[in-house]
Amino acid sequence: MQTETWIQDIVSQLTLEEKIGMIHGNGLFRTGGVERLGIPPLVMTDGPIGIRADFEDQLWKPNGMTSDYTSYFPCGSALAATFNPKLAKLNGQVLGEEARGRGKDVLLAPSINIKRTPLCGRNFEYMSEDPYLVEALCVPFIEGIQENDVAACVKHLAANSQETDRMAVDTIVDERTLEELYLKAFYAAITKGRSYCMMGAYNKLNGEFCCSSKQLLNKLVREDWNYDGTIISDWGGVHDTIDAAESALDIEMDVHYEFSSHYLAEPLKKKVEEGILEEALIDKKVSNILRLMKRLHMLGDEQETRKSGIYSNMEHHQAALDIARESVILLKNEDDRLPIKTKGMRKIAIIGENAIRIHSNKGGSSELKALYETSPLLGIKKVLGGNVSVSYAKGYEVADKLDSIYDDEESWQASSTQEVDISSIRMGTKAEEQERLRREAVELAKTVDEVIFIGGLNHAYDLEGVDREDMILPYGQDSVIEAVLEANPNTVVVMIAGSPVEMPWADKAKAIVYQYYAGMEGGTALAEVLFGKVNPSGKLPETFPYHATDCLPVQLGEMGKPGYVTFKEELKVGYRQYDTEQKEVAFCFGHGLSYTKFEYSDMKATVTESDDEVTVELSLMIENTGKVKGQEIVQIYVGSKNPSVFRPLHELKAFQKVTLAPEEKKEVKIKLQKDTFSYYSMEEKQFIIEAGTYTIEAGSSSRDIRECLTIELHR
Ligand code: BGC
């Protein structure tokens, strides 16, 4: 029987009560099944960086088993820093295998919201400020997950770029900005990546709650995008029975566990029985869920063929290491300070709390019960071995409440739909203790051959539910870094964080390395880069401004306020703002150094135009002119010379990661098509291309353009 006919047949056999059981949470991470007809519950799990610990079915309490220790993968920003779609595919594959291995059906990932400012608490989960980069990585990521008979659930649609007042804030965004920035990767996720599920965001978009928005879900996603997958609410994102029933949402999930009182539970049943709502609305939702179950081989004899997955195995740990290695970003390397030469080195000091901190167990719904997490200190000791004496000093204290999630306490998530009390998370440190730790670090720095400072942020700052107020390093780290740099000017500074931080000491430090939370092997990868076993190739997937106030939405007061925020900056987000305004930034988009040098030359373009297509075949040469093997990310930016509407100075439209041995020279070929040149016309309500001159730049970052040419499009 054809799937759609089969679905109709099953729906016709289900009672109203059974259907309603399938469309709302019946456990914290599952819906209800219908045993009579062999329909199982749909089991879901967070999240983007690994498979979350198992909770009691109906209580926000970890179930306390030891069988849910899991692999911990680099966060979304770290993956984005690799600029490597093959690694994104691998990441998806291993996550999918882990999810299936743990018996899950839906993986609540990837998180692909645009980093609109440096301050959003969940930026670490997200990939980039640039929708093209997000698209290029999220599509293979989703494909990888779904190869394992597990659904990806791309989240959170849409314009969910702040945590302040996240349950209610109304985000006012114009159509062009939505189409060009905030919806683009979601569209790709479902049309190219074929994500079986999608999660609505908590916030409102232009006046309607995203999880029940007719404009967003019914019109855009179902009608315009033709989506036949399953739409799931964020946990507690539904606010009204009629709205949710009439919207294209399929499943209501919530954090509270009086499941029968969910809006799409008893209240819905009552409305149908009273004749206020039609049962056909429920049939549609159930049909979408049954189609999903079919796709995942969850029903009948097909279960025999369903993949069974595997988790916490060595191959997955290796994958975590491979991704982590390519995610490390070398921001600065004056006088070839790095890699640190170990020959003759006897004593090294590691200073800073992030050298020993474990990050996997915090951050919000992406928290994990990692099987292990290699801290930077462990990574360094592993790489150096026993002949070097490694001393450690904290340098500063983290007094924040960052304890384990595996204790008996109720999870933070039980009350996650209420305002968060930051004071209990960020507590501050006593001044005398801070001074003592600083002095201790400085004294140590004076006595050794090498010093590495490892600081940055942790999940008291990169945290679901709360935004940061500024980009200033917490715990008085700036003064510790200044003092250590004074004591030993050769100190290498490493920042580990999920978002940009101010670095007022950057001019004094010869070498600065940045690492996003990089998973269970993050410490190993970092050490390998610091000591030259791995040549860094990560690039910034977002701009690092000097201060948060350099960022337009922050300047305009349209970030992190409750009530409503208007995206007045429109397209001027990230480098689309900074590069267009030619504003100085600390480190630009796409920046990241290598231990070798690459030369670009001979860029050529062949343009072919027809009525409905434009093809530009680019070719250029890249040469490794240094002494070690390395990987370069060739970035292609395109701009319009004389547009009739505002267009950013240039936009990333393609990239390619190239591996080159010393003195090796390769031709890079890149094909650009019409999407590259089009913009969303408010008049025509579609993407169009204007005739005119376009610049095509090839660069090592958005500001390190090595080759440039112009082409004419006639249309
Ligand atoms: C988050 C989602 C997550 C869900 C389930 C919510 O707090 O916003 O991303 O998937 O919880 O844990």
PDB file of C-alpha atoms and ligand atoms in Angstrom, residues 28-29 44-48 52 55 60 107-109 111 113 122 125-126 153 155-156 160 163 166-167 199-202 233-236 253-255 364-366 412-413 416-417 464-465, ligand 1:
ATOM      1  CA  LEU A  28       9.286  14.708  29.225  1.00  0.00           C
ATOM      2  CA  PHE A  29      10.852  13.551  25.961  1.00  0.00           C
ATOM      3  CA  MET A  44      13.241  12.563  21.508  1.00  0.00           C
ATOM      4  CA  THR A  45      16.534  13.750  22.930  1.00  0.00           C
ATOM      5  CA  ASP A  46      18.745  16.801  23.071  1.00  0.00           C
ATOM      6  CA  GLY A  47      20.828  17.995  21.598  1.00  0.00           C
ATOM      7  CA  PRO A  48      23.413  19.341  19.206  1.00  0.00           C
ATOM      8  CA  ARG A  52      21.708  13.972  26.697  1.00  0.00           C
ATOM      9  CA  PHE A  55      15.716  11.608  32.760  1.00  0.00           C
ATOM     10  CA  TRP A  60      13.141  16.354  35.765  1.00  0.00           C
ATOM     11  CA  LEU A 107      17.532  14.247  17.794  1.00  0.00           C
ATOM     12  CA  LEU A 108      16.770  17.857  18.719  1.00  0.00           C
ATOM     13  CA  ALA A 109      19.552  19.256  16.538  1.00  0.00           C
ATOM     14  CA  SER A 111      20.656  24.564  16.362  1.00  0.00           C
ATOM     15  CA  ASN A 113      19.922  30.380  14.635  1.00  0.00           C
ATOM     16  CA  ARG A 122      23.069  30.317  23.258  1.00  0.00           C
ATOM     17  CA  GLU A 125      25.217  26.181  20.199  1.00  0.00           C
ATOM     18  CA  TYR A 126      24.676  28.146  17.016  1.00  0.00           C
ATOM     19  CA  CYS A 153      14.975  18.359  14.309  1.00  0.00           C
ATOM     20  CA  LYS A 155      15.785  24.413  15.542  1.00  0.00           C
ATOM     21  CA  HIS A 156      14.587  27.044  16.469  1.00  0.00           C
ATOM     22  CA  ASN A 160      15.510  33.234  17.959  1.00  0.00           C
ATOM     23  CA  GLU A 163      17.546  34.612  25.442  1.00  0.00           C
ATOM     24  CA  ARG A 166      12.770  34.255  25.475  1.00  0.00           C
ATOM     25  CA  MET A 167       9.320  32.842  26.250  1.00  0.00           C
ATOM     26  CA  MET A 199      11.304  22.911  16.091  1.00  0.00           C
ATOM     27  CA  GLY A 200       9.431  26.178  16.550  1.00  0.00           C
ATOM     28  CA  ALA A 201      11.117  28.880  18.616  1.00  0.00           C
ATOM     29  CA  TYR A 202       9.882  30.221  21.937  1.00  0.00           C
ATOM     30  CA  SER A 233       7.116  22.951  19.660  1.00  0.00           C
ATOM     31  CA  ASP A 234       9.931  24.044  21.902  1.00  0.00           C
ATOM     32  CA  TRP A 235       9.281  22.835  25.452  1.00  0.00           C
ATOM     33  CA  GLY A 236       6.569  25.194  26.686  1.00  0.00           C
ATOM     34  CA  MET A 253       6.053  19.509  24.159  1.00  0.00           C
ATOM     35  CA  ASP A 254       6.349  21.185  27.542  1.00  0.00           C
ATOM     36  CA  VAL A 255       8.534  21.198  30.612  1.00  0.00           C
ATOM     37  CA  GLY A 364      21.251  24.409  29.200  1.00  0.00           C
ATOM     38  CA  SER A 365      19.494  21.721  27.200  1.00  0.00           C
ATOM     39  CA  SER A 366      22.717  20.847  25.359  1.00  0.00           C
ATOM     40  CA  TRP A 412      17.092  23.551  36.039  1.00  0.00           C
ATOM     41  CA  GLN A 413      14.777  22.720  33.171  1.00  0.00           C
ATOM     42  CA  SER A 416      13.210  26.895  32.572  1.00  0.00           C
ATOM     43  CA  THR A 417      10.137  28.626  31.239  1.00  0.00           C
ATOM     44  CA  GLU A 464      20.596  28.948  27.623  1.00  0.00           C
ATOM     45  CA  GLY A 465      18.065  31.346  29.119  1.00  0.00           C
TER      46      GLY A 465
HETATM   47  C1  BGC B   1      15.362  24.343  24.371  1.00  0.00           C
HETATM   48  C2  BGC B   1      15.386  23.375  23.209  1.00  0.00           C
HETATM   49  C3  BGC B   1      15.472  21.971  23.725  1.00  0.00           C
HETATM   50  C4  BGC B   1      14.283  21.713  24.633  1.00  0.00           C
HETATM   51  C5  BGC B   1      14.233  20.301  25.192  1.00  0.00           C
HETATM   52  C6  BGC B   1      14.346  23.977  25.449  1.00  0.00           C
HETATM   53  O1  BGC B   1      14.663  24.633  26.639  1.00  0.00           O
HETATM   54  O2  BGC B   1      15.109  25.638  23.909  1.00  0.00           O
HETATM   55  O3  BGC B   1      16.456  23.667  22.355  1.00  0.00           O
HETATM   56  O4  BGC B   1      15.541  21.064  22.679  1.00  0.00           O
HETATM   57  O5  BGC B   1      14.355  22.601  25.720  1.00  0.00           O
HETATM   58  O6  BGC B   1      15.191  20.110  26.161  1.00  0.00           O
END
